[in-house]
């Protein structure tokens, strides 16, 4: 960087961060190539390639995006590349904003280092809706921090401000389209986005921004329904099935007012779940699935659930709390190894690199298991939400990240189908970023708004650097 005198010193550091992010991005693609695929991922790939009908069991938007990428590139690995580029691109933008706002080289490098933490890197290249939602939310945070940086240096032109809002809204809408319960996490990030772009937004601004978010959700939802026509699978009945077979006793299910075939399947499922010790995910672990899945049974399951749960409230609450406690303290599957067995001929391109990643993540799981537990990230989220720090620079983003993480985890209480670590993946990313911002923003204050005719100065001239020795 010392050989580029035509670039200001600050810009050289930003492009140095970009180079580091690019190397990490290429490394991520190399290790995960062509993308780690679970049975869920393979199911969506078959839909993307048109080998099976498009359904709504998994978010159709992911399969449609994958289909478009394959059509353009001819490679299924294009989804991995997209994930890696968005993930490391968002971290680079966040690191850039941290550098501009704090003049901390160490802090900006720490933001990039977030992506190499074992509890984050573990899923970066796994094609899952949970990962897509997390990456989209992270990208929205990067847009919000960009707005905060521009707002407090020199207020951006209206076109720039609304352009940033549109970009952030698109990321938030995608997160919710790809993972419905991401709504709980996206709403605080949306508030952060608006407050970052407008210092004191009025009612009209809030209404306009909210309308933009709703439009970004409704338009693609309607378009997918009308033109792609995904097959309805009634997936919501899966959660009700879990409740029925774990809350009601077998004798109660035998007298349930449902068709005989469904009644027999419910009784057999309850007995099988008890036999194998399956606390959740009964549809896959214990249920004798008919050819049409849940489509034929969903109405009867819903009606039975509504009738029975109202009379078993204590048992229902105990079951849901027990399952949620398991997510918090016995979080499962912190690492997804490679590509699941399939008939598509897809295998991991670099098995030795896969082994290296598995050794890194699983070794850290053994040594610092609490980093992969739901209780830890929920505790950090609550602390960030309640105590976002005394410095005004990052207090608002820190609080938003804490609320987003806590709301996302707590939102799983009534709908959690399993106890996997991927359900706390976004909170792990958001809380780590929040902790970094809390550390970097300690004791700092927002720079005063620039006067209309003032020259644009970097934040380092308006406040003390976070680590002056690292400049």
XYZ file of C-alpha atoms in Angstrom:
471
model
C 0.000 0.000 0.000
C 2.989 2.287 0.458
C 3.561 2.093 -3.316
C 0.287 3.910 -4.112
C 1.002 7.592 -3.423
C -1.890 8.658 -5.665
C -4.340 7.242 -3.102
C -4.976 9.023 0.211
C -3.774 7.057 3.196
C -7.316 6.382 4.449
C -8.390 5.061 1.047
C -5.401 2.742 0.899
C -6.551 1.133 4.158
C -10.095 0.686 2.799
C -8.757 -1.052 -0.304
C -6.480 -3.116 1.898
C -9.580 -4.269 3.778
C -11.184 -5.071 0.428
C -8.191 -7.218 -0.517
C -8.422 -9.141 2.764
C -12.169 -9.646 2.281
C -11.598 -10.851 -1.303
C -9.011 -13.409 -0.168
C -11.386 -14.664 2.541
C -14.211 -14.845 0.014
C -12.129 -16.913 -2.420
C -11.006 -19.149 0.429
C -14.620 -19.689 1.491
C -15.622 -20.667 -2.044
C -12.667 -23.033 -2.316
C -13.383 -24.805 0.996
C -17.137 -25.159 0.517
C -17.178 -25.785 -3.246
C -19.683 -26.525 -4.809
C -21.634 -25.644 -1.673
C -22.427 -27.863 1.291
C -25.825 -29.449 0.705
C -28.152 -31.095 3.205
C -31.247 -33.096 2.149
C -33.198 -29.805 2.311
C -30.628 -28.129 0.050
C -30.738 -31.016 -2.425
C -34.532 -30.857 -2.500
C -34.385 -27.177 -3.400
C -31.694 -27.855 -5.998
C -33.909 -30.436 -7.717
C -36.678 -27.826 -7.818
C -34.266 -25.217 -9.173
C -33.205 -27.580 -11.948
C -36.809 -28.513 -12.728
C -36.327 -32.166 -11.772
C -39.126 -31.978 -9.209
C -42.101 -29.596 -8.980
C -41.649 -26.295 -7.176
C -43.262 -26.437 -3.706
C -43.703 -24.121 -0.755
C -42.329 -26.611 1.801
C -39.085 -24.663 1.493
C -39.132 -21.018 0.397
C -39.704 -21.039 -3.379
C -37.811 -17.760 -3.738
C -34.535 -19.550 -2.921
C -35.130 -22.204 -5.568
C -36.115 -19.550 -8.116
C -32.991 -17.483 -7.424
C -30.900 -20.646 -7.772
C -32.692 -21.469 -11.023
C -31.848 -18.022 -12.384
C -28.202 -18.370 -11.336
C -27.915 -21.776 -12.985
C -29.517 -20.402 -16.155
C -26.939 -17.608 -16.295
C -23.822 -19.499 -15.196
C -24.606 -23.151 -15.911
C -23.207 -24.112 -12.490
C -24.918 -25.091 -9.252
C -21.918 -23.586 -7.413
C -23.175 -20.132 -8.406
C -25.320 -20.114 -5.263
C -22.245 -20.684 -3.105
C -20.465 -17.841 -4.896
C -23.437 -15.523 -4.334
C -23.566 -16.366 -0.616
C -19.827 -15.862 -0.150
C -19.708 -12.583 -2.102
C -22.668 -11.100 -0.219
C -21.347 -12.266 3.149
C -17.791 -10.984 2.751
C -18.973 -7.923 0.843
C -21.249 -6.985 3.746
C -18.423 -7.483 6.242
C -16.116 -5.321 4.115
C -18.680 -2.500 4.010
C -19.147 -2.788 7.782
C -15.359 -2.726 8.300
C -15.130 0.338 6.030
C -17.812 2.116 8.064
C -16.078 1.235 11.328
C -12.805 2.609 9.978
C -14.420 5.836 8.803
C -16.323 6.341 12.049
C -13.646 5.334 14.567
C -10.300 5.453 12.732
C -9.569 2.057 14.293
C -7.558 -0.271 12.093
C -7.787 -3.014 14.677
C -11.548 -2.559 14.913
C -12.069 -2.711 11.165
C -9.951 -5.872 10.939
C -11.921 -7.363 13.828
C -15.141 -6.891 11.847
C -13.661 -8.879 8.973
C -12.386 -11.432 11.473
C -15.980 -12.041 12.536
C -16.400 -14.095 9.368
C -13.604 -16.459 10.390
C -15.019 -17.222 13.837
C -15.882 -20.947 13.981
C -19.491 -20.338 15.031
C -19.936 -18.121 11.939
C -17.740 -19.787 9.309
C -19.372 -23.155 10.000
C -22.430 -22.395 7.795
C -21.270 -19.658 5.420
C -21.120 -22.055 2.466
C -24.137 -24.210 3.357
C -27.100 -23.592 1.048
C -29.800 -23.156 3.679
C -32.631 -20.699 4.056
C -31.295 -19.898 7.538
C -27.958 -18.848 6.034
C -29.646 -16.802 3.313
C -31.735 -14.980 5.909
C -28.662 -14.276 8.055
C -26.580 -13.007 5.120
C -29.438 -10.786 3.907
C -29.886 -9.310 7.395
C -26.135 -8.724 7.654
C -26.196 -6.934 4.288
C -29.065 -4.746 5.517
C -26.970 -3.856 8.572
C -24.119 -2.882 6.243
C -26.479 -0.562 4.363
C -27.653 0.955 7.654
C -24.087 1.604 8.862
C -23.293 3.171 5.480
C -26.238 5.507 5.949
C -25.059 6.358 9.455
C -21.561 7.120 8.189
C -22.809 9.362 5.380
C -25.413 11.063 7.528
C -22.902 12.176 10.142
C -20.223 13.337 7.696
C -22.280 15.283 5.200
C -26.015 14.613 4.772
C -26.400 12.601 1.538
C -28.522 13.793 -1.343
C -32.149 12.604 -1.223
C -31.527 10.258 -4.169
C -28.652 8.576 -2.313
C -30.650 8.318 0.889
C -33.679 6.764 -0.802
C -31.438 4.515 -2.863
C -29.839 3.167 0.307
C -33.267 2.668 1.826
C -34.395 0.720 -1.247
C -31.330 -1.508 -1.135
C -31.726 -2.171 2.581
C -35.436 -2.899 2.176
C -34.699 -5.403 -0.592
C -32.300 -7.298 1.688
C -34.810 -7.271 4.546
C -37.646 -8.420 2.303
C -35.540 -11.275 0.947
C -34.666 -12.356 4.494
C -38.366 -12.574 5.342
C -39.297 -14.260 2.063
C -36.645 -16.920 2.537
C -37.397 -17.470 6.249
C -40.850 -16.363 7.398
C -39.995 -16.052 11.076
C -37.119 -13.720 10.124
C -39.792 -11.035 10.500
C -38.920 -10.939 14.224
C -35.277 -10.230 13.386
C -35.901 -7.933 10.424
C -38.177 -5.417 12.125
C -35.507 -4.016 14.521
C -33.011 -3.898 11.638
C -35.579 -1.963 9.584
C -35.951 0.566 12.401
C -32.160 0.832 12.583
C -32.012 1.417 8.818
C -34.500 4.290 8.927
C -32.899 5.925 11.975
C -29.475 5.617 10.359
C -30.619 7.388 7.212
C -32.703 10.102 8.919
C -31.563 11.639 12.181
C -35.163 12.400 13.243
C -37.585 10.823 10.741
C -41.097 12.279 10.741
C -44.366 10.437 10.438
C -44.439 10.785 6.660
C -40.966 9.291 6.390
C -41.946 6.327 8.567
C -45.091 5.725 6.520
C -43.188 5.897 3.232
C -40.421 3.583 4.446
C -42.916 1.078 5.841
C -44.862 1.133 2.580
C -41.633 0.419 0.694
C -40.941 -2.602 2.917
C -44.479 -3.934 2.506
C -44.270 -3.490 -1.268
C -40.958 -5.344 -1.359
C -42.668 -8.238 0.447
C -46.045 -8.284 -1.286
C -44.971 -7.826 -4.908
C -42.607 -10.844 -5.130
C -44.980 -12.972 -3.033
C -47.851 -12.299 -5.433
C -45.604 -12.715 -8.473
C -44.315 -16.097 -7.271
C -47.845 -17.254 -6.504
C -49.210 -16.172 -9.882
C -46.364 -17.127 -12.202
C -44.302 -19.837 -10.490
C -47.345 -21.471 -8.849
C -45.552 -23.511 -6.180
C -47.388 -26.593 -4.968
C -48.973 -25.968 -1.575
C -47.701 -28.476 0.995
C -49.354 -27.186 4.191
C -46.048 -27.204 6.058
C -47.537 -25.316 9.020
C -49.336 -28.518 9.993
C -45.914 -30.009 10.776
C -45.699 -27.890 13.943
C -49.238 -28.847 14.989
C -48.408 -32.500 14.386
C -45.485 -32.187 16.804
C -47.765 -30.705 19.448
C -50.436 -33.373 19.040
C -48.180 -36.416 19.269
C -46.117 -35.025 22.167
C -48.837 -33.339 24.231
C -51.677 -35.846 23.904
C -51.413 -39.376 25.218
C -51.885 -42.346 22.901
C -55.252 -43.155 24.527
C -56.454 -39.618 23.849
C -55.367 -39.859 20.226
C -57.238 -43.157 19.833
C -60.495 -41.355 20.586
C -59.736 -38.276 18.494
C -62.531 -37.137 16.205
C -60.586 -37.479 12.948
C -60.727 -39.956 10.027
C -59.575 -43.474 11.020
C -56.504 -43.406 8.790
C -55.197 -40.191 10.309
C -56.063 -41.392 13.814
C -54.017 -44.540 13.317
C -51.059 -42.536 11.999
C -51.199 -40.169 14.985
C -51.273 -43.009 17.492
C -48.431 -44.840 15.748
C -46.431 -41.608 15.543
C -46.833 -40.873 19.269
C -45.712 -44.405 20.133
C -42.765 -44.323 17.746
C -41.585 -40.913 18.988
C -41.667 -42.226 22.540
C -39.807 -45.371 21.526
C -36.961 -43.573 19.734
C -36.898 -40.602 22.119
C -37.704 -38.021 19.439
C -38.647 -34.784 21.189
C -39.527 -32.962 17.958
C -39.637 -33.226 14.162
C -42.242 -35.984 14.362
C -43.163 -35.627 10.688
C -39.734 -36.885 9.644
C -38.791 -38.992 12.663
C -41.990 -40.818 13.603
C -44.869 -40.158 11.202
C -46.021 -42.591 8.530
C -46.218 -40.082 5.715
C -48.908 -40.590 3.051
C -48.065 -40.036 -0.610
C -49.459 -36.485 -0.489
C -47.532 -35.567 2.655
C -49.591 -33.276 4.882
C -51.871 -31.893 2.181
C -54.628 -34.418 2.772
C -54.382 -34.307 6.567
C -53.697 -30.630 7.223
C -57.303 -29.493 7.730
C -58.069 -32.319 10.144
C -54.768 -31.807 11.997
C -55.474 -28.079 12.331
C -59.010 -28.646 13.600
C -57.846 -31.272 16.088
C -55.040 -28.999 17.285
C -57.460 -26.120 17.891
C -59.835 -28.355 19.834
C -57.279 -30.194 21.930
C -54.643 -27.586 22.768
C -57.232 -25.322 24.382
C -57.941 -28.134 26.832
C -54.285 -29.041 27.394
C -52.762 -25.618 27.950
C -50.428 -26.624 30.825
C -49.169 -29.698 28.944
C -48.740 -27.676 25.757
C -46.727 -24.987 27.543
C -44.593 -27.594 29.274
C -43.806 -29.310 25.976
C -42.935 -26.090 24.175
C -40.798 -24.849 27.080
C -39.007 -28.186 27.271
C -38.252 -28.054 23.546
C -37.105 -24.432 23.783
C -34.896 -25.275 26.758
C -33.300 -28.015 24.676
C -32.558 -25.469 21.931
C -30.901 -23.216 24.507
C -28.861 -25.740 26.471
C -28.460 -28.775 24.192
C -28.215 -27.065 20.811
C -27.654 -29.683 18.106
C -25.710 -29.871 14.845
C -23.213 -26.979 15.055
C -21.537 -28.208 11.860
C -22.917 -29.479 8.549
C -20.369 -31.706 6.860
C -20.139 -31.610 3.081
C -22.803 -32.893 0.733
C -25.415 -35.402 1.850
C -25.690 -38.639 -0.107
C -27.584 -38.004 -3.320
C -28.423 -39.374 -6.755
C -27.264 -36.225 -8.556
C -23.575 -37.115 -8.528
C -22.669 -34.089 -6.399
C -19.701 -34.382 -4.058
C -17.442 -32.016 -2.180
C -14.696 -30.846 -4.514
C -11.941 -30.687 -1.879
C -12.403 -33.363 0.821
C -9.183 -32.432 2.633
C -10.298 -28.841 3.000
C -13.635 -30.121 4.251
C -11.806 -32.196 6.866
C -9.793 -29.142 7.862
C -12.932 -27.050 8.344
C -14.599 -29.854 10.281
C -11.571 -30.176 12.560
C -11.561 -26.415 13.180
C -15.268 -26.117 13.959
C -15.724 -29.368 15.863
C -12.528 -28.733 17.838
C -13.884 -25.366 18.926
C -17.236 -26.989 19.725
C -15.385 -29.289 22.117
C -13.267 -26.545 23.691
C -15.779 -23.663 23.877
C -19.153 -25.335 23.547
C -20.981 -22.308 24.967
C -20.264 -20.391 21.745
C -22.584 -22.844 19.991
C -25.343 -22.800 22.599
C -28.564 -20.861 22.273
C -28.540 -19.664 25.893
C -25.270 -17.787 25.400
C -26.454 -15.807 22.396
C -29.812 -15.083 24.014
C -28.007 -13.758 27.097
C -25.700 -11.574 24.975
C -28.689 -10.328 22.957
C -30.562 -9.262 26.080
C -27.500 -7.468 27.439
C -26.990 -5.594 24.158
C -30.671 -4.652 24.025
C -30.733 -3.323 27.596
C -27.189 -1.942 27.871
C -26.007 -0.783 24.434
C -23.142 1.235 25.906
C -22.520 4.786 27.032
C -21.011 6.004 23.756
C -23.558 7.539 21.405
C -21.788 6.518 18.203
C -23.024 2.921 17.975
C -25.608 2.752 20.777
C -28.553 2.620 18.382
C -27.126 -0.133 16.108
C -25.988 -2.162 19.134
C -29.457 -2.029 20.672
C -31.101 -2.908 17.360
C -28.828 -5.929 16.897
C -29.576 -7.084 20.441
C -33.346 -6.747 20.015
C -33.193 -8.438 16.613
C -31.291 -11.414 18.031
C -33.439 -11.812 21.132
C -36.679 -11.509 19.168
C -35.492 -14.088 16.638
C -34.599 -16.661 19.304
C -37.710 -16.082 21.417
C -39.875 -16.188 18.303
C -39.024 -19.871 17.932
C -40.780 -20.751 21.197
C -44.168 -21.663 19.630
C -42.959 -22.808 16.191
C -39.619 -24.562 16.650
C -39.498 -27.829 14.655
C -36.076 -28.968 15.947
C -33.183 -27.821 18.170
C -30.480 -27.112 15.580
C -27.752 -24.471 15.893
C -28.803 -22.959 12.583
C -31.833 -21.527 14.410
C -29.500 -19.262 16.381
C -27.107 -18.592 13.492
C -28.272 -15.026 12.864
C -28.158 -14.142 16.588
C -24.583 -15.478 16.760
C -23.542 -13.179 13.886
C -25.549 -10.169 15.055
C -24.465 -10.413 18.695
C -20.802 -10.728 17.749
C -21.112 -7.644 15.550
C -22.966 -5.884 18.368
C -20.210 -6.699 20.858
C -17.593 -5.344 18.460
C -19.530 -2.110 17.938
C -20.075 -1.805 21.688
C -16.326 -2.088 22.258
C -15.434 0.304 19.439
C -18.018 2.908 20.370
C -17.203 3.102 24.059
C -16.864 6.683 25.276
C -17.389 8.189 21.819
C -19.934 10.735 20.687
C -21.492 11.385 17.341
C -19.650 14.014 15.321
C -21.546 17.264 14.898
C -23.501 17.602 11.650
C -21.449 19.159 8.880
C -22.462 22.628 7.773
C -23.749 22.833 4.197
C -20.577 24.432 2.879
C -18.052 22.544 4.962
C -15.487 20.248 3.443
C -16.123 16.559 4.102
C -13.820 15.469 6.923
C -13.355 11.941 8.143
C -14.676 11.015 11.563
C -11.146 10.868 12.933
C -11.074 14.667 12.968
C -14.317 14.830 14.948
C -13.550 12.332 17.696
C -10.798 10.425 19.387
C -9.700 7.282 17.533
C -10.599 3.983 19.138
C -7.023 2.678 18.947
C -4.682 5.477 18.092
C -1.712 3.179 18.338
C -2.940 1.083 15.425
C -3.183 3.901 12.920
